[in-house]
Coordinates of C-alpha atoms and ligand atoms in Angstrom, one line a residue:
X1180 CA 0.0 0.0 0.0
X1181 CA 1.1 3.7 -0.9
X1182 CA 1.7 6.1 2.0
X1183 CA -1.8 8.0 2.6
X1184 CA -2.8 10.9 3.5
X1185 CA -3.8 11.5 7.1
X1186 CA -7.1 13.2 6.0
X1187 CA -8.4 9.7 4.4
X1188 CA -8.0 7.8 7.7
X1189 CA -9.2 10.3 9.8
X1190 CA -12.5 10.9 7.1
X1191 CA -12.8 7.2 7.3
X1192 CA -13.3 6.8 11.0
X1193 CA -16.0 10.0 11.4
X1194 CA -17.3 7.8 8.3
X1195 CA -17.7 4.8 10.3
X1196 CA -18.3 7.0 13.5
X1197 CA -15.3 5.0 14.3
X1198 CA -11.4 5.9 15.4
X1199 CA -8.0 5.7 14.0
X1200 CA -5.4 5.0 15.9
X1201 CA -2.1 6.7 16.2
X1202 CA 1.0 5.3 18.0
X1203 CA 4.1 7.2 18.9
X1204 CA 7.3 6.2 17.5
X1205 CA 10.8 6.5 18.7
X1206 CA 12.6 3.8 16.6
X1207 CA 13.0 1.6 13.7
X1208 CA 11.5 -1.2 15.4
X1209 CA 8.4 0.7 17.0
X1210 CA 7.7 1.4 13.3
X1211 CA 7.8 -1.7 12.4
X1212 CA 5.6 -2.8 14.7
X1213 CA 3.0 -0.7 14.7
X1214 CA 3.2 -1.7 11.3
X1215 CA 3.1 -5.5 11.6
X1216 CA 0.3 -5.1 14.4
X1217 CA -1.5 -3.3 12.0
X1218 CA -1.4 -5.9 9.4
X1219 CA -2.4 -8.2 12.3
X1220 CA -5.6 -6.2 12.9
X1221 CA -6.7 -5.0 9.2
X1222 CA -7.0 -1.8 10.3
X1223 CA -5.5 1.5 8.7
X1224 CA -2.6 3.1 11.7
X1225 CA -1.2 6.7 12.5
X1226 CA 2.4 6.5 12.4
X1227 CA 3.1 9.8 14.8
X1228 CA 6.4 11.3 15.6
X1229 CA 6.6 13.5 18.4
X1230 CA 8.9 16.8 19.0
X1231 CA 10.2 15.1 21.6
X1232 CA 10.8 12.2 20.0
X1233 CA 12.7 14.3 17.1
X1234 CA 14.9 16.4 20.1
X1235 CA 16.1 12.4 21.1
X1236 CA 17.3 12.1 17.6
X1237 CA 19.1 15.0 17.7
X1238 CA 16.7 17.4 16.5
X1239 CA 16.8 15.4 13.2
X1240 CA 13.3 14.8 11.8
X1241 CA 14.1 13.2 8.8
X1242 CA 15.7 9.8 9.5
X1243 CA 12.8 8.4 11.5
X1244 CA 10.6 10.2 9.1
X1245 CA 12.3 8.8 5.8
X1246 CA 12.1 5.7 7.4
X1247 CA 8.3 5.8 8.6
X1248 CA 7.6 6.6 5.4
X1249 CA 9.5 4.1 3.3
X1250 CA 8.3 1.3 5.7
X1251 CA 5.0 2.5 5.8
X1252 CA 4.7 1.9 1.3
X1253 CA 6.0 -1.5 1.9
X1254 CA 2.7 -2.2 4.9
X1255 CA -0.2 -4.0 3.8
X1256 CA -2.9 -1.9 5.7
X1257 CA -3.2 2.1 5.0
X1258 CA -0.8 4.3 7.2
X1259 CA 0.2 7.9 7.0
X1260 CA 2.1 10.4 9.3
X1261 CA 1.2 12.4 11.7
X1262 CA 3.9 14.7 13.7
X1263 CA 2.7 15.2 16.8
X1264 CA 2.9 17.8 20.2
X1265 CA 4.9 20.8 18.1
X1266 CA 5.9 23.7 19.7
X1267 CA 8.5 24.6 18.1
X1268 CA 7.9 26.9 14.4
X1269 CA 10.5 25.9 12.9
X1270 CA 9.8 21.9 13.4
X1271 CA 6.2 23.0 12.6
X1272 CA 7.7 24.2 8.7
X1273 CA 9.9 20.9 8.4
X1274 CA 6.4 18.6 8.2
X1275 CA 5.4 19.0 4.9
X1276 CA 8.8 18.1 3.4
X1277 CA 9.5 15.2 5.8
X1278 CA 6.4 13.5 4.6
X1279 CA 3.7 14.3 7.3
X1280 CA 0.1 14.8 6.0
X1281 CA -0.6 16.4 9.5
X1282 CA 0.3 17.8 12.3
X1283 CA -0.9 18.3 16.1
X1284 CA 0.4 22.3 16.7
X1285 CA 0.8 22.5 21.0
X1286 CA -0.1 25.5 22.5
X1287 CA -2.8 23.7 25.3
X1288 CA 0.1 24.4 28.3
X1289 CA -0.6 28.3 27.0
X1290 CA -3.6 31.1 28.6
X1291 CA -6.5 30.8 26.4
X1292 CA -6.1 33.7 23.8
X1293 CA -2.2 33.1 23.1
X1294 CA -3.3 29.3 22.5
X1295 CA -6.2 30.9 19.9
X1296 CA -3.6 33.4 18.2
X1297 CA -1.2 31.1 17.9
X1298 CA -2.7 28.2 16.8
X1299 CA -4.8 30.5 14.0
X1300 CA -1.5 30.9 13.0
X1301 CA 0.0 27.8 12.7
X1302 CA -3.4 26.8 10.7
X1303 CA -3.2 29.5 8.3
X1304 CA 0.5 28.7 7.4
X1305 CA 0.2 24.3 7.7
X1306 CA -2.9 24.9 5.4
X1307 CA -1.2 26.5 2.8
X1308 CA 1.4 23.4 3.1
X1309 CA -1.2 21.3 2.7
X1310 CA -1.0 19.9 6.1
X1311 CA -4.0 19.0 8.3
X1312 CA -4.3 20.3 11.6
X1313 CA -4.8 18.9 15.3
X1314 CA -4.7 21.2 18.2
X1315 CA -5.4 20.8 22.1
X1316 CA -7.5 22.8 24.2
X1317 CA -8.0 22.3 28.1
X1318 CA -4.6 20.9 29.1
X1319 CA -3.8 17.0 28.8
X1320 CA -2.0 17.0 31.7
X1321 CA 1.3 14.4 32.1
X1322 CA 4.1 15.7 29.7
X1323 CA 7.4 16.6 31.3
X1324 CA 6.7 20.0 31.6
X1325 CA 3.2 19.5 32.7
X1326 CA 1.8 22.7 35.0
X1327 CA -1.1 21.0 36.1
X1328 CA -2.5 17.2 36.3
X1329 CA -5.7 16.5 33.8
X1330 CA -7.1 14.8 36.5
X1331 CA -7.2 18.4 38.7
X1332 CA -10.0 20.7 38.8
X1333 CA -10.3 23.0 36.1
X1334 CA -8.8 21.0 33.1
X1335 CA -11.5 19.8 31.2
X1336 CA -11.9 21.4 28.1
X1337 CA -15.3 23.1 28.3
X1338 CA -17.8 22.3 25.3
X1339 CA -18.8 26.6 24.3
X1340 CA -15.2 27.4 24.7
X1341 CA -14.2 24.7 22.3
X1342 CA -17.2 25.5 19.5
X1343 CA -15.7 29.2 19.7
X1344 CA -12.0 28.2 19.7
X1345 CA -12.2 25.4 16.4
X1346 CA -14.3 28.9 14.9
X1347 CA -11.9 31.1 15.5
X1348 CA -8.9 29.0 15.0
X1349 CA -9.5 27.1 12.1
X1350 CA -8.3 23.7 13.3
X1351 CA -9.2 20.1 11.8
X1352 CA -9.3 18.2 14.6
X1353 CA -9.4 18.8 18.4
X1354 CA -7.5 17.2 21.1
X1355 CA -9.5 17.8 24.6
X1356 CA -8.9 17.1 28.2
X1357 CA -11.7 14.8 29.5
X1358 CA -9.6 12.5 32.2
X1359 CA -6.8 11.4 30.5
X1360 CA -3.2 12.1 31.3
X1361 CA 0.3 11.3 29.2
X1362 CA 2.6 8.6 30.2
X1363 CA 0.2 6.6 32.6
X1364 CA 1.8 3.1 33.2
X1365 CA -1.6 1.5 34.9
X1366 CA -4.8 1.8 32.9
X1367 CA -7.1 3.4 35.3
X1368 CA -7.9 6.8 33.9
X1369 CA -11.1 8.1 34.7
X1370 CA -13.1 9.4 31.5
X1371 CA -15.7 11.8 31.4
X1372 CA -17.9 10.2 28.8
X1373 CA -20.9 13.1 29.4
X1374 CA -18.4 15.2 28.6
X1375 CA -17.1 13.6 25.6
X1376 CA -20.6 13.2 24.2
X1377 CA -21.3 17.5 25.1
X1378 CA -18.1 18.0 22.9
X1379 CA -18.9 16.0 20.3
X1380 CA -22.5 17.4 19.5
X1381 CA -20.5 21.2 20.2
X1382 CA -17.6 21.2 18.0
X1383 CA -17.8 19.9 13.9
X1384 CA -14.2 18.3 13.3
X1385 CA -12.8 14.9 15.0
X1386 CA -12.1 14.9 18.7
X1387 CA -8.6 13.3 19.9
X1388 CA -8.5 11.2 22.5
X1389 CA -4.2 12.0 24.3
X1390 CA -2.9 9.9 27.0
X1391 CA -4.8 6.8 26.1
X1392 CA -2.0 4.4 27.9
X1393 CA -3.7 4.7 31.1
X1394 CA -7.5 4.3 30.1
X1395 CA -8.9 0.7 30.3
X1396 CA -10.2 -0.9 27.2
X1397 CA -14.1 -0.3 28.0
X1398 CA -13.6 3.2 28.5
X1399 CA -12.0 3.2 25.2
X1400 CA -14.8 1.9 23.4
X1401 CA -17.2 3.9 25.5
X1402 CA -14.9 7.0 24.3
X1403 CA -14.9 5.9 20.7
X1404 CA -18.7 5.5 20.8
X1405 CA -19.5 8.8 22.2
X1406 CA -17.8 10.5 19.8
X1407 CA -13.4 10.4 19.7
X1408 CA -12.0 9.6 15.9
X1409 CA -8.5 9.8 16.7
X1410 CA -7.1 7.7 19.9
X1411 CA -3.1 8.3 20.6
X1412 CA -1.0 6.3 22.3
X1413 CA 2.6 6.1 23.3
X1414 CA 3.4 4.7 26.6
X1415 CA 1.4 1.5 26.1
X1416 CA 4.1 0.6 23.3
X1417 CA 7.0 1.4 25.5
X1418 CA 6.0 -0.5 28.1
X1419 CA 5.6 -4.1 26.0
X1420 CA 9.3 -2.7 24.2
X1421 CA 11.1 -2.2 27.9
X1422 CA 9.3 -5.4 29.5
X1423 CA 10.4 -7.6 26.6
X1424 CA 13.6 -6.3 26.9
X1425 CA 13.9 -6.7 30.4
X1426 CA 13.1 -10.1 30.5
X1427 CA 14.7 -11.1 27.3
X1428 CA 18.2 -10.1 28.8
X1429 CA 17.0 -11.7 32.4
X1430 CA 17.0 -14.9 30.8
X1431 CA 19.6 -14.4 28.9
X1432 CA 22.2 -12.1 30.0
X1433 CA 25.2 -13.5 28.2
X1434 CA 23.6 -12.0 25.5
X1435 CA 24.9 -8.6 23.3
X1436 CA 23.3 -9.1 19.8
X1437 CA 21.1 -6.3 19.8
X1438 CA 19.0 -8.0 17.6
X1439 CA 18.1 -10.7 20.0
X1440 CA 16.0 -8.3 22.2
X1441 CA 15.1 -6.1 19.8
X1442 CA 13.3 -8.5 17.7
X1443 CA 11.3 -9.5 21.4
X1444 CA 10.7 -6.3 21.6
X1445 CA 9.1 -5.6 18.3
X1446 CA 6.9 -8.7 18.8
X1447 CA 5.7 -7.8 22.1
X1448 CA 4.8 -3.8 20.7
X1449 CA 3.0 -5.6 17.8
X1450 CA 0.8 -7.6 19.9
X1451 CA -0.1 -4.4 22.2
X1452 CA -0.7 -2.3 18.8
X1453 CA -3.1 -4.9 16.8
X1454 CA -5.0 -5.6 21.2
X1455 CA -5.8 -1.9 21.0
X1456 CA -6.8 -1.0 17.1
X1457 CA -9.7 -3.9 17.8
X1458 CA -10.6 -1.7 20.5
X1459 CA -10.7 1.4 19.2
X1460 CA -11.0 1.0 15.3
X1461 CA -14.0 -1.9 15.5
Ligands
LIG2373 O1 0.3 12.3 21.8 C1 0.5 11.2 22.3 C2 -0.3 10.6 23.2 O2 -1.1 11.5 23.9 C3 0.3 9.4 24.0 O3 -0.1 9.4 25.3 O4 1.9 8.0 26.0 O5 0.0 8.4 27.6 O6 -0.3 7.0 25.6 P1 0.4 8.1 26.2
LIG2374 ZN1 -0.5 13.6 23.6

């Protein structure tokens, strides 16, 4: 299959009243197996690459890009690119060329009206580029430089504010706060699923479902069925990658072929990645 465009998956799953799925990638091999869990599954996959993931490689987007990409022609289910949580302008102006169809523009840590003005701005320009647009308002709490948690008071993203800011910004898709928080390592999240269904019915592009690590597979579905089209996740993925490791070199630590635990490693993401797409692309 070609590499496609991140507008036909995400038209698909509103289609379908369904969701996409779009897993974080640091490496080769979590490409791979997103890939290969994908094939597993049948179902189309968001390859994303995060701005934190490009400042590990150096601040170099291209390699992992190139190599999503190229990997991604040779899969036999539909996948495109997605580069996800930018802050940074200049990464912002690199998509297009690296191979991204869209892009998730981050200004939910900033006060209301800076997060509007810039993110109108970052839609103008990605537009022109032809890239679609995902932005975040009400703060997903749980990144590294995280000023509050999503689970405190206050950071839910409210439904009026979110019909006025998609008007006013222009943005494709919406990433709100409704109980989920980055980088959870246990799976009990607390969604607001009221809340999810009062966005959905406010606001006319996809919502985006961050931090879906930590919420349990119902709550998923319940998510999916009230209204989210786009479900990332990250930390699931590195969790089966280090725990394979881990116990790969437990059993064997004479071991230094990287390609021993790697390859566990791949297998073990794959299995994760094809669990959740039947759970949140049905
Ligand atoms: O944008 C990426 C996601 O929100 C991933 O969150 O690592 O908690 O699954 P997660
Ligand atoms: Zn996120």
């Amino acid at each position: 299959m070609p590499l496609v465009r991140s507008e036909s998956l995400l038209n698909a799953a509103v289609e379908r009243r369904s969701a996409v799925a779009a897993f974080n990638v640091i490496t080769l091999e979590h490409v791979e197996a997103v890939l290969e869990g994908a094939e597993r599954a049948g179902r189309p996959v968001l390859l994303q690459v995060s701005e934190n993931a490009v400042r590990f490689h150096g601040g170099q987007v291209l390699p992992l890009a190139r190599a999503a990409a190229e990997a991604a022609a040779l899969c036999g289910v539909d996948a495109a690119l997605h580069l996800d949580h930018v802050t940074d302008p200049q990464l912002l102006r690199r998509a297009a060329d690296a191979g991204f169809s869209s892009v998730m523009f981050d200004a939910g840590a900033a006060p209301y009206e800076q997060n509007v003005s810039d993110t109108a701005a970052a839609v103008t320009w990605a537009h022109g580029a032809g890239l679609l647009v995902e932005a975040e308002l009400g703060y997903v709490g749980g990144k590294p430089d995280a000023p509050a948690s999503a689970h405190a008071a206050g950071v839910r993203t409210d439904p009026v504010e979110a019909s006025e800011y998609v008007g006013r910004t222009g943005v494709d898709a919406l990433a709100v706060a409704v109980g989920s928080s980055h980088a959870m390592t246990t799976r009990d999240a607390t969604l607001d699923h009221a809340l999810i269904e009062a966005l959905a019915a406010a606001v006319d592009v996809p919502l985006v479902l961050h931090g879906s690590s930590g919420v349990p597979d119902d709550d998923l579905r319940r998510a999916v069925g009230a209204g989210m089209r786009k479900v990332n996740v990250g930390t699931a993925l590195n969790i089966a990658y280090t725990a394979a490791i881990t116990a790969y070199l437990a059993e064997n630590p004479g071991v230094v072929d990287p390609r021993k635990y790697l390859k566990a490693a791949r297998a073990s993401v794959a299995s994760t990645v094809s669990d959740l797409l039947r759970v949140v692309s049905p």
